[in-house]
Short mmCIF file of C-alpha atoms in Angstrom, two decimals:
data_model
loop_
_atom_site.label_atom_id
_atom_site.label_comp_id
_atom_site.label_asym_id
_atom_site.label_seq_id
_atom_site.Cartn_x
_atom_site.Cartn_y
_atom_site.Cartn_z
CA MET A 1 140.07 -6.25 -116.90
CA LYS A 2 141.82 -2.97 -117.07
CA GLU A 3 140.13 0.69 -117.19
CA SER A 4 139.81 1.86 -120.52
CA LYS A 5 141.29 5.48 -121.03
CA LEU A 6 141.15 7.17 -123.82
CA LEU A 7 145.02 9.03 -124.01
CA ALA A 8 143.86 12.09 -126.74
CA LYS A 9 141.04 14.42 -127.35
CA ASP A 10 138.69 14.95 -130.14
CA LYS A 11 140.41 17.22 -132.95
CA ASP A 12 143.78 16.36 -131.77
CA ILE A 13 146.23 15.92 -134.20
CA VAL A 14 147.97 12.19 -133.82
CA THR A 15 150.82 10.55 -135.18
CA PRO A 16 152.30 7.01 -136.92
CA GLY A 17 151.70 4.66 -133.72
CA GLU A 18 150.88 7.59 -130.74
CA THR A 19 149.00 5.58 -128.00
CA ILE A 20 145.03 6.77 -129.10
CA ALA A 21 143.15 5.18 -126.38
CA GLU A 22 144.18 2.13 -123.92
CA GLY A 23 141.52 -0.96 -123.23
CA MET A 24 139.35 -2.82 -125.01
CA ASP A 25 136.37 -0.24 -125.14
CA PHE A 26 137.18 1.38 -128.08
CA PHE A 27 137.10 0.36 -131.93
CA PRO A 28 139.97 1.60 -134.75
CA GLY A 29 138.39 3.55 -137.45
CA ILE A 30 139.89 4.55 -140.51
CA GLY A 31 143.76 5.70 -139.77
CA THR A 32 143.96 3.70 -136.56
CA TYR A 33 144.17 0.31 -135.70
CA ARG A 34 144.32 -1.63 -132.21
CA TYR A 35 147.57 -3.25 -131.30
CA GLU A 36 147.36 -5.65 -128.29
CA ASP A 37 144.90 -3.95 -126.37
CA ARG A 38 145.94 -0.31 -127.24
CA ILE A 39 144.65 1.60 -130.73
CA LEU A 40 147.60 3.25 -132.26
CA ALA A 41 147.56 5.93 -135.48
CA ASN A 42 148.59 4.87 -139.03
CA GLN A 43 148.71 8.09 -140.12
CA THR A 44 149.33 11.87 -139.52
CA GLY A 45 145.74 13.09 -139.04
CA LEU A 46 143.01 14.79 -137.25
CA LEU A 47 141.54 12.38 -134.66
CA HIS A 48 137.83 12.44 -134.61
CA VAL A 49 135.99 10.77 -131.40
CA GLU A 50 132.06 8.77 -132.49
CA GLY A 51 131.37 7.05 -129.61
CA LYS A 52 133.89 4.71 -129.14
CA VAL A 53 135.11 4.61 -132.31
CA LEU A 54 138.31 6.18 -132.71
CA LYS A 55 138.69 7.61 -136.54
CA THR A 56 141.46 10.39 -138.16
CA THR A 57 141.40 12.54 -141.10
CA PRO A 58 145.21 13.32 -142.71
CA LEU A 59 146.37 15.90 -142.96
CA ALA A 60 148.86 15.42 -146.21
CA GLY A 61 149.78 13.07 -148.29
CA ARG A 62 148.58 12.46 -152.36
CA TYR A 63 145.71 12.53 -154.01
CA LEU A 64 144.46 9.03 -154.67
CA PRO A 65 141.66 8.78 -157.04
CA ALA A 66 138.18 7.46 -156.81
CA LYS A 67 135.18 7.02 -158.98
CA ASN A 68 132.85 10.34 -159.24
CA ASP A 69 135.55 12.50 -158.14
CA VAL A 70 135.52 15.91 -160.29
CA VAL A 71 139.06 17.26 -160.91
CA ILE A 72 140.94 19.26 -162.46
CA GLY A 73 143.48 17.96 -165.14
CA ARG A 74 146.49 18.81 -167.55
CA VAL A 75 146.58 17.41 -170.64
CA SER A 76 150.39 15.76 -171.03
CA ASP A 77 149.64 13.63 -173.88
CA ILE A 78 148.02 13.16 -176.88
CA LEU A 79 147.32 9.42 -177.50
CA MET A 80 146.10 7.48 -180.45
CA SER A 81 142.33 7.63 -179.79
CA GLY A 82 142.41 9.75 -176.52
CA TRP A 83 144.19 12.45 -174.77
CA ARG A 84 145.99 11.10 -171.22
CA ILE A 85 145.41 13.98 -168.46
CA ASP A 86 148.23 14.86 -165.68
CA ILE A 87 145.64 14.63 -162.36
CA ASN A 88 148.11 16.12 -159.58
CA SER A 89 148.18 12.19 -158.94
CA PRO A 90 151.03 9.01 -158.74
CA TYR A 91 148.70 8.06 -161.66
CA SER A 92 147.79 9.63 -164.98
CA SER A 93 144.93 8.73 -165.93
CA VAL A 94 143.64 8.52 -169.66
CA LEU A 95 140.35 10.72 -171.71
CA PRO A 96 139.01 8.29 -173.87
CA LEU A 97 137.78 9.90 -177.15
CA LYS A 98 134.37 9.02 -176.83
CA ASP A 99 133.43 10.76 -173.76
CA ALA A 100 135.61 13.91 -174.53
CA THR A 101 133.01 15.66 -176.68
CA PHE A 102 129.32 15.53 -177.90
CA ASP A 103 130.83 15.98 -181.58
CA PHE A 104 131.37 13.71 -184.17
CA ILE A 105 135.08 13.13 -184.63
CA LYS A 106 136.17 11.25 -187.81
CA LYS A 107 139.07 8.82 -187.95
CA GLY A 108 142.32 10.67 -188.21
CA ALA A 109 141.15 13.80 -187.24
CA ASP A 110 143.70 16.20 -185.15
CA LEU A 111 143.14 15.67 -181.64
CA THR A 112 144.77 18.81 -180.48
CA GLU A 113 141.90 20.91 -182.08
CA TYR A 114 139.72 19.77 -179.31
CA PHE A 115 142.24 19.51 -176.32
CA SER A 116 146.02 20.35 -177.07
CA LEU A 117 149.15 19.92 -174.63
CA GLU A 118 148.98 21.41 -171.68
CA ASP A 119 145.10 22.28 -171.48
CA TYR A 120 143.36 22.38 -168.38
CA VAL A 121 140.45 20.63 -167.73
CA VAL A 122 137.78 20.04 -165.12
CA CYS A 123 136.90 16.21 -165.65
CA LYS A 124 135.31 13.79 -164.02
CA ILE A 125 136.34 10.37 -162.82
CA THR A 126 134.46 8.00 -164.67
CA GLN A 127 136.40 4.73 -163.88
CA VAL A 128 139.12 3.44 -161.51
CA THR A 129 141.00 -0.03 -161.52
CA SER A 130 142.70 -2.29 -159.06
CA GLN A 131 145.69 -1.29 -160.58
CA ASN A 132 144.63 2.21 -160.81
CA LEU A 133 144.24 3.21 -164.30
CA ILE A 134 141.98 6.09 -164.44
CA ASP A 135 139.47 6.84 -167.16
CA VAL A 136 137.65 10.40 -167.08
CA SER A 137 134.79 12.13 -169.11
CA MET A 138 134.42 15.58 -170.03
CA LYS A 139 130.10 14.95 -170.46
CA GLY A 140 128.43 16.42 -168.03
CA PRO A 141 127.35 19.95 -166.58
CA GLY A 142 130.49 22.13 -165.27
CA LEU A 143 132.95 19.96 -166.94
CA ARG A 144 134.53 21.83 -169.33
CA LYS A 145 137.94 23.45 -170.64
CA LEU A 146 139.51 26.24 -167.67
CA ARG A 147 140.62 29.45 -169.90
CA GLY A 148 143.00 31.80 -168.75
CA GLY A 149 143.48 32.81 -165.16
CA GLN A 150 146.22 30.88 -162.89
CA PHE A 151 146.51 27.03 -161.28
CA ILE A 152 148.15 26.44 -157.64
CA LEU A 153 148.37 23.20 -155.78
CA VAL A 154 147.01 22.62 -152.75
CA ASN A 155 147.53 19.60 -150.91
CA ALA A 156 144.37 17.11 -151.45
CA ALA A 157 143.44 16.35 -148.01
CA LYS A 158 142.75 20.19 -147.79
CA VAL A 159 140.60 20.39 -150.00
CA PRO A 160 137.13 19.71 -147.96
CA ARG A 161 138.13 22.76 -145.94
CA ILE A 162 139.21 24.59 -148.96
CA ILE A 163 135.36 24.03 -150.31
CA GLY A 164 133.35 24.45 -147.01
CA ARG A 165 130.71 22.94 -145.59
CA GLN A 166 128.01 22.92 -148.60
CA GLY A 167 130.67 24.96 -150.96
CA SER A 168 130.46 27.89 -148.09
CA MET A 169 134.32 28.91 -147.92
CA VAL A 170 134.87 29.05 -151.33
CA SER A 171 131.79 30.97 -152.08
CA MET A 172 133.17 33.02 -149.32
CA VAL A 173 136.67 33.78 -151.07
CA LYS A 174 134.48 34.13 -154.61
CA LYS A 175 132.20 36.90 -153.01
CA GLY A 176 135.10 38.31 -151.38
CA THR A 177 137.95 39.05 -154.28
CA GLY A 178 135.35 38.86 -157.12
CA CYS A 179 137.34 35.67 -158.96
CA GLN A 180 136.08 32.95 -160.67
CA ILE A 181 137.69 30.62 -158.46
CA ALA A 182 137.24 26.01 -159.74
CA VAL A 183 138.40 23.07 -156.72
CA GLY A 184 139.74 19.91 -158.16
CA GLN A 185 139.28 17.04 -155.40
CA ASN A 186 143.11 16.61 -156.47
CA GLY A 187 143.94 19.48 -155.21
CA ILE A 188 144.56 21.84 -158.37
CA VAL A 189 142.58 25.23 -158.03
CA TRP A 190 141.86 27.39 -160.37
CA ILE A 191 141.49 30.74 -160.36
CA SER A 192 141.06 34.49 -162.91
CA GLY A 193 139.86 37.05 -161.66
CA GLU A 194 141.60 41.27 -161.46
CA PRO A 195 145.19 40.99 -161.56
CA THR A 196 145.24 42.08 -157.83
CA SER A 197 142.17 40.15 -156.58
CA GLU A 198 143.64 37.02 -158.29
CA ILE A 199 146.41 37.76 -156.01
CA ILE A 200 144.14 37.77 -152.56
CA ALA A 201 142.02 35.01 -153.66
CA VAL A 202 145.71 32.75 -154.09
CA GLU A 203 146.70 33.82 -150.56
CA ALA A 204 143.29 32.71 -149.03
CA VAL A 205 143.32 29.87 -150.96
CA ARG A 206 146.94 28.97 -149.11
CA LYS A 207 145.69 29.62 -145.57
CA ILE A 208 142.94 28.25 -145.48
CA GLU A 209 145.30 24.92 -146.54
CA ARG A 210 147.65 25.72 -143.85
CA GLU A 211 145.20 26.52 -141.68
CA ALA A 212 143.07 23.07 -142.17
CA HIS A 213 143.31 21.95 -138.80
CA VAL A 214 142.32 25.24 -136.81
CA SER A 215 138.93 25.43 -135.93
CA GLY A 216 137.20 28.66 -136.37
CA LEU A 217 138.38 28.87 -139.87
CA THR A 218 135.84 30.37 -141.39
CA ASP A 219 135.97 33.55 -139.02
CA ASN A 220 139.27 33.85 -139.45
CA MET A 221 138.98 33.86 -143.23
CA LYS A 222 136.12 36.37 -143.25
CA LYS A 223 138.73 38.82 -140.80
CA PHE A 224 141.22 37.85 -143.67
CA LEU A 225 139.24 38.86 -146.52
CA GLU A 226 137.52 41.88 -145.02
CA GLU A 227 141.28 43.44 -144.11
CA ARG A 228 142.74 42.37 -147.33
CA THR A 229 139.89 44.02 -149.63
CA GLY A 230 138.23 45.99 -147.34
CA THR A 231 134.80 45.12 -148.23
CA LYS A 232 132.08 44.10 -145.17
CA LEU A 233 131.57 40.21 -146.35
CA ASP A 234 127.64 38.99 -145.09
CA LEU A 235 128.53 35.33 -143.38
CA GLU A 236 124.82 34.08 -143.50
CA GLN A 237 123.84 35.83 -146.92
CA ILE A 238 127.29 33.42 -148.97
CA LYS A 239 125.98 29.96 -146.54
CA ARG A 240 122.56 30.38 -148.26
CA GLU A 241 123.37 31.25 -151.18
CA ALA A 242 125.99 28.59 -150.90
CA GLU A 243 122.91 26.07 -149.85
CA ALA A 244 120.26 27.08 -152.93
CA GLU A 245 123.40 26.60 -155.42
CA SER A 246 123.53 23.32 -153.91
CA ALA A 247 120.61 22.50 -153.64
CA ALA A 248 119.41 23.44 -157.69
CA ALA A 249 122.51 21.34 -158.37
CA GLU A 250 120.98 18.46 -157.10
CA GLN A 251 118.05 19.16 -159.37
CA PRO A 252 118.78 18.03 -162.92
CA ARG A 253 118.75 20.99 -165.72
CA PHE A 254 118.32 18.57 -168.16
CA GLN A 255 117.00 15.32 -168.37
CA SER A 256 120.19 13.85 -169.87
CA ARG A 257 122.57 15.07 -167.60
CA PRO A 258 122.82 13.40 -164.40
CA PRO A 259 123.46 15.46 -161.49
CA ARG A 260 126.29 17.65 -160.64
CA GLU A 261 128.84 16.44 -158.15
CA GLU A 262 128.11 18.56 -154.59
CA SER A 263 131.80 18.54 -153.17
CA PHE A 264 132.97 20.87 -156.44
CA GLN A 265 131.93 23.86 -156.86
CA GLU A 266 131.83 25.85 -160.07
CA ASP A 267 132.22 29.17 -160.81
CA LYS A 268 129.57 31.03 -161.86
CA MET B 1 196.39 -4.06 -126.11
CA SER B 2 195.64 -4.31 -122.39
CA SER B 3 191.67 -5.25 -122.03
CA ASP B 4 191.99 -3.47 -117.90
CA LEU B 5 192.32 -0.01 -119.89
CA LYS B 6 189.36 1.49 -118.57
CA TYR B 7 186.79 4.20 -119.45
CA GLU B 8 185.80 5.62 -116.43
CA LYS B 9 183.27 8.92 -117.55
CA ARG B 10 182.24 9.86 -121.24
CA HIS B 11 184.49 12.58 -122.62
CA ASP B 12 181.89 15.14 -122.50
CA GLY B 13 180.20 14.36 -119.37
CA ARG B 14 177.20 12.58 -120.41
CA ASP B 15 175.34 10.18 -118.87
CA TRP B 16 175.80 6.12 -120.69
CA LEU B 17 172.19 6.34 -121.25
CA GLU B 18 172.26 9.66 -121.78
CA THR B 19 172.24 11.10 -125.84
CA ARG B 20 173.44 14.11 -127.31
CA PRO B 21 170.93 16.52 -127.49
CA ILE B 22 168.71 16.12 -129.62
CA GLU B 23 166.23 19.17 -131.94
CA ALA B 24 163.71 17.60 -134.37
CA LYS B 25 161.69 19.63 -137.32
CA ALA B 26 158.88 18.96 -139.75
CA GLY B 27 157.94 20.79 -142.80
CA VAL B 28 161.47 21.60 -142.98
CA ILE B 29 161.67 21.95 -147.29
CA LYS B 30 158.34 23.22 -148.44
CA LYS B 31 158.00 21.90 -152.03
CA ALA B 32 158.31 18.65 -150.82
CA ASP B 33 155.25 16.15 -150.19
CA GLY B 34 157.28 15.83 -146.23
CA SER B 35 160.10 16.74 -144.95
CA GLY B 36 161.79 15.97 -141.64
CA TYR B 37 165.57 17.53 -140.10
CA PHE B 38 167.07 15.84 -137.31
CA LYS B 39 169.90 17.12 -134.93
CA ILE B 40 171.95 14.96 -133.00
CA GLY B 41 174.64 16.34 -131.25
CA LYS B 42 177.07 18.13 -133.93
CA THR B 43 175.38 15.15 -136.66
CA GLU B 44 172.49 16.53 -138.36
CA ALA B 45 170.46 15.00 -141.25
CA TYR B 46 167.50 16.61 -143.46
CA ALA B 47 165.15 14.38 -144.86
CA ALA B 48 162.68 15.03 -147.82
CA VAL B 49 159.99 13.13 -149.14
CA TYR B 50 158.66 13.06 -152.73
CA GLY B 51 155.60 10.84 -153.65
CA PRO B 52 153.78 8.38 -154.00
CA ARG B 53 154.56 9.16 -157.51
CA GLU B 54 154.78 7.19 -160.26
CA MET B 55 158.40 5.21 -160.52
CA HIS B 56 161.06 5.26 -163.04
CA PRO B 57 162.63 3.72 -164.50
CA LYS B 58 159.84 1.57 -165.01
CA PHE B 59 161.18 -2.06 -164.40
CA LEU B 60 161.73 -1.39 -161.00
CA GLN B 61 157.77 -0.80 -160.40
CA ASN B 62 155.81 -3.46 -158.61
CA PRO B 63 152.53 -4.13 -159.68
CA LYS B 64 151.65 -5.55 -156.02
CA GLY B 65 152.49 -2.57 -153.81
CA GLY B 66 153.95 0.44 -153.69
CA VAL B 67 158.13 0.73 -153.37
CA LEU B 68 160.09 2.83 -150.73
CA ARG B 69 163.10 3.98 -152.56
CA CYS B 70 165.47 5.96 -150.06
CA ASN B 71 168.94 7.38 -150.47
CA TYR B 72 171.45 8.69 -148.25
CA ASN B 73 174.32 11.41 -149.13
CA MET B 74 176.67 12.91 -146.73
CA MET B 75 177.96 16.93 -148.28
CA PRO B 76 180.72 17.56 -149.63
CA PHE B 77 181.85 19.36 -146.36
CA SER B 78 180.26 17.33 -143.62
CA GLY B 79 182.71 15.64 -142.35
CA ALA B 80 185.71 16.80 -139.72
CA GLY B 81 187.52 18.44 -142.68
CA GLU B 82 188.60 15.77 -145.02
CA ARG B 83 186.08 16.44 -148.05
CA VAL B 84 183.46 13.91 -148.68
CA ARG B 85 184.15 12.89 -152.59
CA PRO B 86 180.27 14.07 -153.22
CA GLY B 87 178.01 11.18 -155.42
CA PRO B 88 177.42 7.46 -154.33
CA SER B 89 180.06 5.25 -153.12
CA ARG B 90 180.22 1.84 -151.06
CA ARG B 91 178.81 3.29 -148.29
CA SER B 92 176.29 5.54 -149.59
CA LYS B 93 174.84 2.89 -151.19
CA GLU B 94 174.77 0.15 -148.57
CA ILE B 95 173.84 3.35 -145.93
CA SER B 96 170.80 4.04 -147.95
CA MET B 97 170.40 0.05 -148.53
CA VAL B 98 169.72 -0.42 -144.68
CA THR B 99 167.88 2.75 -144.12
CA ASP B 100 165.02 1.10 -146.69
CA LYS B 101 164.85 -2.44 -145.13
CA SER B 102 164.81 -0.08 -141.89
CA LEU B 103 161.77 1.74 -142.65
CA VAL B 104 160.38 -0.60 -144.99
CA PRO B 105 158.56 -2.63 -142.35
CA VAL B 106 156.45 0.27 -140.57
CA VAL B 107 155.00 1.52 -144.40
CA ASN B 108 151.65 0.71 -145.91
CA LEU B 109 151.94 1.81 -149.81
CA ASP B 110 149.57 -1.49 -151.15
CA ASP B 111 147.15 1.20 -151.94
CA PHE B 112 149.23 2.62 -154.17
CA PRO B 113 150.62 -0.32 -156.87
CA ASN B 114 154.11 0.82 -159.62
CA ALA B 115 154.40 4.22 -157.71
CA VAL B 116 157.37 5.00 -155.87
CA VAL B 117 158.19 6.81 -152.64
CA ASP B 118 161.38 8.65 -152.52
CA VAL B 119 163.67 9.71 -149.45
CA TYR B 120 166.29 11.71 -150.03
CA ILE B 121 168.00 12.29 -146.99
CA GLU B 122 170.94 14.94 -146.86
CA LEU B 123 173.93 15.12 -143.74
CA PRO B 124 175.60 18.64 -143.90
CA GLN B 125 177.17 17.99 -140.55
CA THR B 126 178.38 14.65 -139.47
CA ASP B 127 180.16 13.11 -136.21
CA ALA B 128 179.20 9.81 -136.14
CA GLY B 129 175.99 8.46 -135.45
CA SER B 130 174.87 9.88 -139.16
CA ARG B 131 172.96 6.30 -140.60
CA CYS B 132 170.51 6.59 -137.16
CA ALA B 133 170.31 10.65 -137.92
CA GLY B 134 168.72 9.68 -141.33
CA ILE B 135 166.02 7.38 -140.51
CA CYS B 136 164.80 9.42 -137.58
CA ALA B 137 164.60 12.06 -139.93
CA ALA B 138 163.12 10.18 -142.87
CA ALA B 139 160.23 8.55 -140.55
CA ILE B 140 159.46 12.34 -139.67
CA ALA B 141 159.74 12.68 -143.40
CA LEU B 142 157.08 9.72 -143.92
CA ALA B 143 154.70 11.01 -141.52
CA ASP B 144 154.91 14.71 -142.16
CA ALA B 145 154.17 13.41 -146.12
CA GLY B 146 151.02 11.44 -144.44
CA ILE B 147 152.19 7.80 -145.47
CA GLN B 148 150.41 5.06 -144.04
CA MET B 149 152.64 4.24 -140.96
CA LYS B 150 152.10 1.66 -138.10
CA ASP B 151 154.48 3.28 -135.95
CA MET B 152 157.27 5.20 -136.38
CA VAL B 153 161.38 4.45 -136.74
CA ALA B 154 163.61 5.84 -133.78
CA ALA B 155 167.23 4.88 -134.30
CA ILE B 156 170.41 5.26 -132.04
CA SER B 157 173.75 3.61 -131.95
CA VAL B 158 174.47 1.67 -128.95
CA GLY B 159 177.89 0.11 -128.16
CA LYS B 160 180.83 -0.15 -125.78
CA VAL B 161 183.49 1.30 -125.03
CA GLY B 162 186.61 -0.70 -122.69
CA ASP B 163 184.08 -2.47 -120.52
CA LYS B 164 181.01 0.03 -120.29
CA LEU B 165 177.88 -0.78 -122.27
CA MET B 166 176.19 2.87 -123.81
CA VAL B 167 173.97 4.94 -126.46
CA ASP B 168 174.59 7.13 -128.29
CA LEU B 169 178.49 7.16 -129.69
CA ASP B 170 180.12 10.25 -130.76
CA TYR B 171 182.83 10.21 -133.00
CA GLU B 172 185.88 11.06 -130.22
CA GLU B 173 184.65 6.95 -128.50
CA GLU B 174 183.87 5.51 -131.81
CA ALA B 175 187.32 6.74 -133.36
CA TRP B 176 188.91 4.95 -129.98
CA GLY B 177 188.67 1.45 -131.25
CA GLU B 178 189.97 1.57 -134.27
CA HIS B 179 193.00 0.64 -132.88
CA SER B 180 192.36 0.02 -129.49
CA GLY B 181 190.23 -2.90 -130.28
CA LEU B 182 187.74 -2.16 -127.18
CA VAL B 183 184.80 -0.01 -129.09
CA ALA B 184 181.90 -1.38 -130.20
CA ASP B 185 179.57 0.61 -132.13
CA ILE B 186 176.01 -0.82 -133.23
CA PRO B 187 173.38 1.33 -134.97
CA VAL B 188 170.23 0.08 -133.69
CA ALA B 189 166.46 1.16 -135.16
CA MET B 190 164.00 0.15 -133.20
CA VAL B 191 160.13 0.44 -134.13
CA PRO B 192 158.89 1.49 -130.68
CA SER B 193 155.16 0.04 -130.36
CA THR B 194 156.54 -3.63 -130.77
CA GLY B 195 160.11 -3.54 -130.15
CA GLU B 196 160.76 -4.75 -133.43
CA ILE B 197 163.95 -4.18 -134.52
CA THR B 198 164.52 -3.23 -137.99
CA LEU B 199 168.79 -2.06 -138.16
CA LEU B 200 171.25 -3.83 -136.55
CA GLN B 201 174.33 -2.96 -138.10
CA MET B 202 178.41 -3.76 -136.52
CA ASP B 203 181.80 -2.13 -135.80
CA GLY B 204 183.95 -4.30 -133.54
CA LYS B 205 183.91 -7.12 -131.19
CA ILE B 206 181.35 -7.47 -128.26
CA THR B 207 180.06 -10.54 -126.73
CA LYS B 208 176.44 -12.03 -126.96
CA GLU B 209 175.46 -11.25 -123.33
CA ASP B 210 176.82 -7.09 -123.54
CA LEU B 211 175.29 -7.25 -126.88
CA LEU B 212 171.62 -8.13 -125.36
CA LYS B 213 172.44 -6.03 -122.56
CA ALA B 214 173.38 -3.13 -124.36
CA ILE B 215 170.34 -3.12 -126.58
CA GLU B 216 167.78 -3.77 -124.21
CA GLN B 217 168.49 -1.32 -121.42
CA ALA B 218 168.63 0.94 -124.00
CA ARG B 219 164.88 0.80 -125.35
CA PRO B 220 163.48 3.61 -123.25
CA VAL B 221 165.81 5.57 -124.97
CA PHE B 222 164.32 4.52 -128.35
CA GLU B 223 160.41 5.29 -126.77
CA LYS B 224 161.88 8.54 -125.64
CA ILE B 225 163.75 9.65 -129.87
CA ALA B 226 160.13 8.76 -130.33
CA GLU B 227 158.20 11.59 -128.62
CA VAL B 228 160.76 13.54 -130.11
CA GLN B 229 159.80 12.50 -133.62
CA ARG B 230 155.67 12.70 -132.98
CA GLN B 231 155.96 16.40 -131.26
CA ALA B 232 158.26 17.96 -134.12
CA ILE B 233 155.55 16.42 -136.40
CA LYS B 234 152.64 17.86 -133.92
CA ASP B 235 155.07 21.31 -133.18
CA LYS B 236 154.65 22.11 -137.60
CA PHE B 237 150.84 22.00 -137.55
CA ALA B 238 150.64 24.24 -133.98
CA ARG B 239 153.09 26.39 -136.10
CA TRP B 240 151.11 26.94 -139.09
CA ALA B 241 147.79 27.64 -136.32
CA ARG B 242 149.89 30.89 -135.49
CA GLY B 243 150.61 31.59 -138.79
CA GLU B 244 154.32 30.75 -139.28
CA GLU B 245 156.44 29.32 -141.44
#
């Protein structure tokens, strides 16, 4: 039998149809497949070599909704008993009346009193069908209407990097600029603060998005923020605070409320 | 018509199996979900991919999976002097369709029922081989958009001028055949990893043996083109890492 050979390195960028490994000693994971005795990539992504398993994480692509994702959406239409929410995905979602508020809503009430067209909301995906019909809910901690600030669109594949490990990256940007920031899994980012620091925060998020595949990004971002804002940042402290925050989030504050999503960063 | 007309040397000094100079880029259109640029000789193609997104008109939706929709367009000033009448024509509709059919076998849109991936191919300058350049640009754009694809699609024309088999006919070579009847121009698209042919059209005449030989001897050229396409995507990320556009 031919000897197996790895043709790409861990953290390499691989493109569709690229041969990653030859021989039967490696196994295809997400984003790769076997063709004859080779393993090829089937999407543009960053290669991860995990022992014998070859995986890629995508570097581009639209947001595909998944249950329990916390996303930021725009109210795009008002339905008979709910709202249509555009969640920057190929499919729009529905916010049913019963999941919208704890208030009692009378039959025939004017729904725009609760959410009106062009309102932005933080909501959570409660259900996704095989045909990608989506239901969202507004009941849960951190789920709310967003007022003021600005919304920017980033690639949904880069969201994990923008949030960082246990929220460390977004905490750093918040700390550095003093802005409130909310990142939805779908790639909509809400930034609100002083006009000048808002600009810096937008630049920072854009920079993270473009350089998501670069290693040492945290240090680069620290340097960038320190240069732009002129204040020193303590990485260790930010990390500790982010960890404490996500640990606190795992403890339910009220019994009726489910634990907050770890991947979603609520602003303070 | 004399069959002993000979084409001894290519008029631009290329080898029989040599393409015109190729240049490829990814991420050239920022607003698009993915984009590609492919230049071969004087033929230039831009491709922009949008989606997967909601399919309109609704009756074209397919509940079993996503749809790929290609649109090929030559810009009015793109020809050799004559203005190309803008808007859809019989020719551009046909090329849109064959482009679509040449790309569909590699893309996987099963996760996107009822959605559409739009591919817009624009050609600012053409000098033969425009549908192949368009397919190459579109494949780069689709890969750049993060669409699942089992491989790139590389396209180039093969053919026969006089008694010689060659690849990548340019306009001069192609036009020579119009009256002499001695030229065959065959645009081919191939999936390099499997060798599957996803586009095969022909203008002119060629024998079965010559056709098979022309495609067979061009196989390495497809691999080279696919390599250029892949490099274009990697270059984009290298550019971004350096903080460039």
